[in-house]
GROMACS .gro file of C-alpha atoms in nm:
model
  340
    1MET     CA    1   2.264   0.349   0.780
    2ARG     CA    2   2.108   0.695   0.763
    3ILE     CA    3   1.798   0.735   0.547
    4VAL     CA    4   1.596   1.040   0.448
    5HIS     CA    5   1.243   0.923   0.368
    6ALA     CA    6   1.055   1.189   0.169
    7ALA     CA    7   0.691   1.085   0.159
    8ILE     CA    8   0.342   1.216   0.238
    9PHE     CA    9   0.303   1.136   0.612
   10ASN     CA   10   0.010   1.382   0.652
   11THR     CA   11   0.153   1.549   0.961
   12PHE     CA   12  -0.120   1.813   0.962
   13LYS     CA   13  -0.401   1.558   0.958
   14TYR     CA   14  -0.311   1.504   1.323
   15GLY     CA   15  -0.331   1.128   1.346
   16HIS     CA   16  -0.570   1.055   1.063
   17GLU     CA   17  -0.433   0.798   0.815
   18TYR     CA   18  -0.166   0.702   1.068
   19TYR     CA   19  -0.176   0.353   0.916
   20SER     CA   20  -0.047   0.469   0.577
   21MET     CA   21   0.228   0.295   0.380
   22ASP     CA   22   0.464   0.587   0.450
   23ARG     CA   23   0.479   0.514   0.821
   24LYS     CA   24   0.487   0.138   0.777
   25ILE     CA   25   0.796   0.171   0.558
   26SER     CA   26   0.968   0.404   0.804
   27ASN     CA   27   0.879   0.165   1.086
   28GLY     CA   28   1.026  -0.129   0.898
   29LEU     CA   29   1.352   0.052   0.829
   30ILE     CA   30   1.386   0.165   1.190
   31ARG     CA   31   1.324  -0.187   1.320
   32GLU     CA   32   1.597  -0.308   1.086
   33GLY     CA   33   1.833  -0.083   1.280
   34HIS     CA   34   1.853   0.223   1.055
   35PHE     CA   35   1.812   0.592   1.134
   36VAL     CA   36   1.520   0.737   0.938
   37TYR     CA   37   1.450   1.109   0.899
   38ASP     CA   38   1.093   1.160   0.775
   39PHE     CA   39   1.052   1.452   0.534
   40SER     CA   40   0.682   1.525   0.478
   41TYR     CA   41   0.712   1.696   0.143
   42ARG     CA   42   0.351   1.809   0.096
   43ASP     CA   43   0.333   1.947   0.448
   44VAL     CA   44   0.659   2.135   0.393
   45CYS     CA   45   0.513   2.284   0.073
   46ARG     CA   46   0.212   2.415   0.260
   47ALA     CA   47   0.393   2.527   0.573
   48GLU     CA   48   0.666   2.722   0.396
   49ASN     CA   49   0.447   2.977   0.214
   50PRO     CA   50   0.192   3.229   0.344
   51PHE     CA   51  -0.092   3.093   0.131
   52LYS     CA   52  -0.048   2.733   0.256
   53THR     CA   53  -0.070   2.589  -0.095
   54THR     CA   54   0.146   2.317  -0.244
   55SER     CA   55   0.184   2.491  -0.581
   56ILE     CA   56   0.347   2.803  -0.436
   57GLY     CA   57   0.561   2.612  -0.186
   58LYS     CA   58   0.703   2.358  -0.429
   59GLY     CA   59   1.026   2.543  -0.508
   60LYS     CA   60   1.113   2.609  -0.146
   61MET     CA   61   1.031   2.251  -0.049
   62ASN     CA   62   1.281   2.125  -0.307
   63ARG     CA   63   1.546   2.359  -0.168
   64LEU     CA   64   1.472   2.244   0.187
   65LEU     CA   65   1.502   1.880   0.083
   66ILE     CA   66   1.851   1.958  -0.047
   67LEU     CA   67   1.935   2.125   0.285
   68THR     CA   68   1.799   1.823   0.471
   69VAL     CA   69   2.015   1.585   0.271
   70ASP     CA   70   2.317   1.810   0.329
   71ALA     CA   71   2.249   1.807   0.703
   72VAL     CA   72   2.175   1.436   0.750
   73GLN     CA   73   2.427   1.305   0.495
   74PRO     CA   74   2.213   0.996   0.429
   75HIS     CA   75   2.327   0.679   0.260
   76LEU     CA   76   1.981   0.655   0.102
   77LEU     CA   77   1.719   0.903  -0.014
   78LEU     CA   78   1.393   0.711  -0.034
   79LEU     CA   79   1.097   0.878  -0.203
   80GLY     CA   80   0.731   0.788  -0.155
   81HIS     CA   81   0.527   0.912  -0.455
   82SER     CA   82   0.697   1.255  -0.420
   83GLU     CA   83   0.549   1.401  -0.738
   84MET     CA   84   0.662   1.751  -0.634
   85ILE     CA   85   1.029   1.660  -0.597
   86THR     CA   86   1.192   1.744  -0.928
   87ALA     CA   87   1.452   1.565  -1.137
   88GLU     CA   88   1.668   1.877  -1.106
   89THR     CA   89   1.667   1.843  -0.727
   90LEU     CA   90   1.755   1.474  -0.745
   91ASN     CA   91   2.034   1.535  -0.996
   92HIS     CA   92   2.176   1.808  -0.772
   93ILE     CA   93   2.168   1.574  -0.472
   94ARG     CA   94   2.342   1.301  -0.668
   95THR     CA   95   2.610   1.545  -0.785
   96THR     CA   96   2.682   1.678  -0.436
   97HIS     CA   97   2.650   1.335  -0.272
   98PRO     CA   98   2.797   1.096  -0.531
   99ASP     CA   99   2.773   0.788  -0.308
  100ILE     CA  100   2.405   0.830  -0.223
  101ARG     CA  101   2.144   0.580  -0.341
  102ILE     CA  102   1.804   0.707  -0.451
  103GLY     CA  103   1.493   0.491  -0.457
  104LEU     CA  104   1.121   0.546  -0.500
  105TRP     CA  105   0.810   0.352  -0.402
  106TYR     CA  106   0.462   0.400  -0.550
  107VAL     CA  107   0.137   0.232  -0.448
  108ASP     CA  108  -0.125   0.391  -0.674
  109PRO     CA  109  -0.248   0.224  -0.994
  110LEU     CA  110  -0.052   0.272  -1.314
  111PHE     CA  111  -0.360   0.276  -1.539
  112HIS     CA  112  -0.412   0.648  -1.463
  113THR     CA  113  -0.147   0.745  -1.717
  114ASP     CA  114  -0.180   1.117  -1.652
  115ARG     CA  115  -0.078   1.062  -1.289
  116ILE     CA  116   0.244   0.872  -1.355
  117GLN     CA  117   0.422   1.117  -1.585
  118HIS     CA  118   0.631   1.238  -1.291
  119LEU     CA  119   0.761   0.882  -1.249
  120ILE     CA  120   0.862   0.863  -1.614
  121LYS     CA  121   1.032   1.203  -1.600
  122ARG     CA  122   1.241   1.100  -1.298
  123ARG     CA  123   1.318   0.739  -1.385
  124GLY     CA  124   1.673   0.831  -1.484
  125CYS     CA  125   1.737   0.964  -1.132
  126MET     CA  126   1.657   0.636  -0.958
  127ASP     CA  127   1.869   0.340  -0.860
  128ALA     CA  128   1.551   0.139  -0.803
  129MET     CA  129   1.174   0.186  -0.812
  130PHE     CA  130   0.922  -0.026  -0.622
  131ILE     CA  131   0.562  -0.036  -0.747
  132THR     CA  132   0.254  -0.233  -0.639
  133THR     CA  133   0.198  -0.354  -0.996
  134GLY     CA  134   0.385  -0.621  -1.189
  135GLY     CA  135   0.446  -0.725  -1.547
  136ASP     CA  136   0.489  -0.520  -1.860
  137LEU     CA  137   0.353  -0.197  -1.712
  138LEU     CA  138   0.679  -0.166  -1.519
  139ARG     CA  139   0.889  -0.148  -1.838
  140GLN     CA  140   0.799   0.216  -1.903
  141PHE     CA  141   1.015   0.311  -1.601
  142LYS     CA  142   1.315   0.098  -1.693
  143THR     CA  143   1.652   0.249  -1.791
  144PRO     CA  144   1.987   0.074  -1.842
  145GLU     CA  145   2.096   0.194  -1.497
  146ASN     CA  146   1.795   0.127  -1.272
  147ARG     CA  147   1.599  -0.171  -1.141
  148ILE     CA  148   1.221  -0.186  -1.124
  149ALA     CA  149   1.048  -0.424  -0.884
  150PHE     CA  150   0.704  -0.529  -0.778
  151LEU     CA  151   0.628  -0.415  -0.422
  152PRO     CA  152   0.371  -0.609  -0.218
  153ASN     CA  153   0.138  -0.413   0.003
  154ILE     CA  154   0.295  -0.394   0.348
  155SER     CA  155   0.169  -0.494   0.691
  156ASP     CA  156   0.295  -0.368   1.026
  157PRO     CA  157   0.237  -0.567   1.347
  158SER     CA  158   0.214  -0.245   1.549
  159VAL     CA  159  -0.067  -0.120   1.323
  160ASP     CA  160  -0.240  -0.434   1.195
  161ILE     CA  161  -0.316  -0.555   1.546
  162ASN     CA  162  -0.644  -0.742   1.502
  163THR     CA  163  -0.670  -1.121   1.526
  164ASN     CA  164  -1.023  -1.185   1.407
  165HIS     CA  165  -0.937  -1.537   1.291
  166GLU     CA  166  -0.927  -1.631   1.660
  167LYS     CA  167  -1.275  -1.492   1.732
  168GLU     CA  168  -1.616  -1.652   1.712
  169ARG     CA  169  -1.855  -1.361   1.771
  170PHE     CA  170  -1.884  -1.050   1.555
  171ASP     CA  171  -2.101  -0.739   1.525
  172ILE     CA  172  -2.045  -0.720   1.149
  173ASP     CA  173  -2.059  -1.020   0.917
  174PHE     CA  174  -1.934  -0.860   0.594
  175ILE     CA  175  -1.763  -0.527   0.532
  176PHE     CA  176  -1.624  -0.314   0.253
  177GLY     CA  177  -1.432   0.010   0.298
  178GLY     CA  178  -1.353   0.229  -0.001
  179SER     CA  179  -1.473   0.508  -0.225
  180ASP     CA  180  -1.718   0.469  -0.512
  181SER     CA  181  -1.705   0.830  -0.632
  182LYS     CA  182  -1.769   0.863  -1.007
  183GLU     CA  183  -1.765   0.483  -1.043
  184PRO     CA  184  -2.116   0.379  -1.155
  185GLU     CA  185  -2.021   0.014  -1.218
  186ARG     CA  186  -1.859  -0.010  -0.876
  187GLN     CA  187  -2.164   0.151  -0.716
  188ALA     CA  188  -2.395  -0.095  -0.889
  189PHE     CA  189  -2.183  -0.394  -0.781
  190LEU     CA  190  -2.176  -0.280  -0.418
  191LYS     CA  191  -2.548  -0.200  -0.416
  192ASN     CA  192  -2.640  -0.541  -0.557
  193MET     CA  193  -2.394  -0.717  -0.327
  194THR     CA  194  -2.534  -0.546  -0.018
  195ALA     CA  195  -2.890  -0.626  -0.121
  196ALA     CA  196  -2.808  -0.994  -0.175
  197LEU     CA  197  -2.591  -1.048   0.133
  198GLY     CA  198  -2.818  -0.838   0.352
  199LYS     CA  199  -3.079  -1.111   0.337
  200THR     CA  200  -2.862  -1.346   0.543
  201MET     CA  201  -2.603  -1.135   0.726
  202ARG     CA  202  -2.516  -0.793   0.869
  203CYS     CA  203  -2.326  -0.586   0.612
  204GLU     CA  204  -2.151  -0.251   0.646
  205LEU     CA  205  -1.998  -0.027   0.381
  206TRP     CA  206  -1.763   0.259   0.467
  207GLY     CA  207  -1.701   0.537   0.218
  208ALA     CA  208  -1.936   0.397  -0.046
  209LEU     CA  209  -2.307   0.440  -0.126
  210GLY     CA  210  -2.322   0.753   0.087
  211ASN     CA  211  -2.171   0.600   0.400
  212PRO     CA  212  -1.893   0.779   0.594
  213PHE     CA  213  -1.534   0.659   0.573
  214TYR     CA  214  -1.303   0.630   0.872
  215THR     CA  215  -0.942   0.749   0.863
  216ASP     CA  216  -0.850   0.734   1.231
  217HIS     CA  217  -0.844   0.451   1.483
  218GLN     CA  218  -1.216   0.393   1.422
  219PHE     CA  219  -1.104   0.221   1.101
  220TYR     CA  220  -0.919  -0.052   1.290
  221GLU     CA  221  -1.183  -0.062   1.561
  222LYS     CA  222  -1.441  -0.132   1.291
  223LEU     CA  223  -1.217  -0.398   1.140
  224SER     CA  224  -1.189  -0.567   1.480
  225ARG     CA  225  -1.565  -0.631   1.471
  226ALA     CA  226  -1.582  -0.786   1.122
  227LYS     CA  227  -1.596  -1.151   1.025
  228MET     CA  228  -1.553  -1.126   0.646
  229GLY     CA  229  -1.460  -0.849   0.405
  230LEU     CA  230  -1.425  -0.751   0.041
  231ASN     CA  231  -1.104  -0.651  -0.137
  232LEU     CA  232  -1.215  -0.463  -0.449
  233SER     CA  233  -0.994  -0.224  -0.646
  234ARG     CA  234  -1.115   0.021  -0.909
  235ARG     CA  235  -0.980  -0.219  -1.171
  236ASN     CA  236  -0.922  -0.585  -1.109
  237ASP     CA  237  -0.763  -0.687  -1.440
  238VAL     CA  238  -0.413  -0.541  -1.392
  239TYR     CA  239  -0.135  -0.792  -1.324
  240LEU     CA  240  -0.058  -0.813  -0.950
  241TYR     CA  241  -0.224  -0.480  -0.872
  242THR     CA  242  -0.454  -0.452  -0.574
  243SER     CA  243  -0.509  -0.180  -0.318
  244ASN     CA  244  -0.364  -0.210   0.032
  245ARG     CA  245  -0.712  -0.309   0.148
  246ILE     CA  246  -0.610  -0.672   0.106
  247THR     CA  247  -0.339  -0.650   0.373
  248GLN     CA  248  -0.563  -0.447   0.604
  249LEU     CA  249  -0.831  -0.717   0.585
  250ALA     CA  250  -0.620  -1.032   0.575
  251GLY     CA  251  -0.377  -0.881   0.826
  252SER     CA  252  -0.668  -0.838   1.067
  253GLY     CA  253  -0.765  -1.204   1.042
  254ILE     CA  254  -1.078  -1.117   0.843
  255LEU     CA  255  -1.177  -1.375   0.582
  256THR     CA  256  -1.098  -1.179   0.268
  257PHE     CA  257  -1.284  -1.210  -0.063
  258SER     CA  258  -1.115  -1.086  -0.381
  259PRO     CA  259  -1.179  -1.094  -0.755
  260ARG     CA  260  -0.933  -1.309  -0.949
  261VAL     CA  261  -0.676  -1.038  -1.018
  262PRO     CA  262  -0.417  -1.169  -1.269
  263GLY     CA  263  -0.115  -1.306  -1.081
  264LEU     CA  264  -0.252  -1.233  -0.735
  265GLU     CA  265  -0.243  -1.602  -0.644
  266LYS     CA  266   0.137  -1.557  -0.628
  267VAL     CA  267   0.079  -1.319  -0.338
  268TYR     CA  268  -0.213  -1.497  -0.169
  269SER     CA  269  -0.307  -1.856  -0.250
  270GLU     CA  270  -0.661  -1.991  -0.262
  271ASN     CA  271  -0.598  -2.128   0.085
  272GLU     CA  272  -0.534  -1.775   0.219
  273VAL     CA  273  -0.808  -1.564   0.058
  274VAL     CA  274  -1.134  -1.655  -0.116
  275TYR     CA  275  -1.132  -1.571  -0.488
  276PHE     CA  276  -1.460  -1.517  -0.669
  277ASP     CA  277  -1.581  -1.480  -1.028
  278GLY     CA  278  -1.858  -1.223  -1.036
  279LEU     CA  279  -2.131  -1.118  -0.798
  280ASP     CA  280  -2.324  -1.446  -0.787
  281ASP     CA  281  -2.009  -1.640  -0.699
  282LEU     CA  282  -1.921  -1.389  -0.426
  283VAL     CA  283  -2.267  -1.413  -0.269
  284LYS     CA  284  -2.262  -1.793  -0.285
  285LYS     CA  285  -1.919  -1.821  -0.122
  286ALA     CA  286  -1.984  -1.555   0.142
  287ASN     CA  287  -2.302  -1.733   0.248
  288TYR     CA  288  -2.116  -2.064   0.264
  289PHE     CA  289  -1.840  -1.938   0.491
  290HIS     CA  290  -2.092  -1.746   0.700
  291THR     CA  291  -2.231  -2.081   0.812
  292HIS     CA  292  -1.907  -2.287   0.807
  293ASP     CA  293  -1.704  -2.120   1.078
  294ASP     CA  294  -1.423  -2.374   1.106
  295GLU     CA  295  -1.341  -2.331   0.738
  296ARG     CA  296  -1.371  -1.953   0.774
  297LYS     CA  297  -1.118  -1.958   1.057
  298GLN     CA  298  -0.880  -2.186   0.867
  299ILE     CA  299  -0.853  -1.964   0.559
  300ALA     CA  300  -0.857  -1.639   0.759
  301SER     CA  301  -0.579  -1.773   0.982
  302ALA     CA  302  -0.368  -1.867   0.679
  303GLY     CA  303  -0.425  -1.522   0.527
  304TRP     CA  304  -0.329  -1.352   0.853
  305ASP     CA  305  -0.013  -1.562   0.876
  306ARG     CA  306   0.085  -1.491   0.514
  307THR     CA  307   0.034  -1.118   0.561
  308HIS     CA  308   0.239  -1.092   0.880
  309ARG     CA  309   0.507  -1.341   0.778
  310SER     CA  310   0.573  -1.251   0.414
  311TYR     CA  311   0.465  -0.886   0.384
  312ASN     CA  312   0.563  -0.739   0.720
  313CYS     CA  313   0.736  -0.403   0.702
  314GLN     CA  314   1.077  -0.527   0.815
  315ARG     CA  315   1.095  -0.804   0.558
  316VAL     CA  316   0.977  -0.590   0.267
  317THR     CA  317   1.207  -0.297   0.350
  318ARG     CA  318   1.496  -0.542   0.384
  319PHE     CA  319   1.420  -0.653   0.028
  320MET     CA  320   1.416  -0.290  -0.087
  321LEU     CA  321   1.758  -0.225   0.064
  322ASP     CA  322   1.901  -0.545  -0.083
  323LEU     CA  323   1.801  -0.429  -0.431
  324LEU     CA  324   1.899  -0.065  -0.384
  325PHE     CA  325   2.248  -0.149  -0.261
  326GLU     CA  326   2.297  -0.440  -0.504
  327GLN     CA  327   2.341  -0.695  -0.229
  328PRO     CA  328   2.261  -1.066  -0.252
  329PHE     CA  329   1.902  -1.115  -0.144
  330SER     CA  330   1.892  -1.193   0.226
  331GLU     CA  331   1.622  -1.455   0.172
  332PRO     CA  332   1.419  -1.606  -0.115
  333TYR     CA  333   1.147  -1.342  -0.146
  334GLU     CA  334   0.840  -1.480  -0.318
  335TRP     CA  335   0.825  -1.192  -0.569
  336ILE     CA  336   1.190  -1.195  -0.688
  337SER     CA  337   1.072  -1.300  -1.035
  338GLU     CA  338   0.895  -0.963  -1.066
  339ILE     CA  339   1.214  -0.755  -1.099
  340ILE     CA  340   1.338  -0.605  -1.425
   0.00000   0.00000   0.00000
């Protein structure tokens, strides 16, 4: 089928963040045999006005999306975040293309309620929405006509290329990559963690506690040198929600440590990642696996296999299309129970 995928893509970052969910989803759809036309809506906003701002270019971008759909005649318009694409535009597209399906995926947390109003305003335009959170928080997007589904964070074998579970020697024993801006509790946790683990192993933080963050291939090069890593979201008490850091770590064969996020054991079992309860438990378990390499390899290998087998971009996008086009599910996806 033909698909227009309107997402962020960051064309004008010239290769930075090439590992984003946008490209993994397009890659999965293409590998499933579909034609995908990428529409980088924020870049179009900036490029199509003399001041290079998204606010001024929003109207023209919406008009150009309509022209793109008219030109490609897609079977599916798939939106990634797409907060600038209006309900009026989507209703116009549905009127002029009555057989089209419209879906949306969203990977940011839902607890920032001010940032999800655009999803609520456009819920009536969607055939299905896919969100990296589960449970009752999804009900605010439900209408009698649409379906709302949990979306696992996606891996891509052409991007997540590391196989650290097969290695024995590392330059970095424990890593964390992520921002701590305006997060004093997060800063304190990371500072105390680094102080405790630094007594027995080599730790690196990227993007936190004043350290630089990497958004190009250095990110995966750094991952290739790491033995263990931390998956830590800004909140860890939201059902099934975690950042895509978990697939970047586990999908690299890095032994991944995560707080006990509610429901996350449905995505990764205790044999695939190491769950911890608080800082002391994290330090204790990290030190244990630092000196028990066979057990480290066993769990890291299982996490790598789960990531690439269950959450690879082809399999997850196949699930999305099954739901969007109301087809019988092509296989028993582990998260089918998280659809409303």
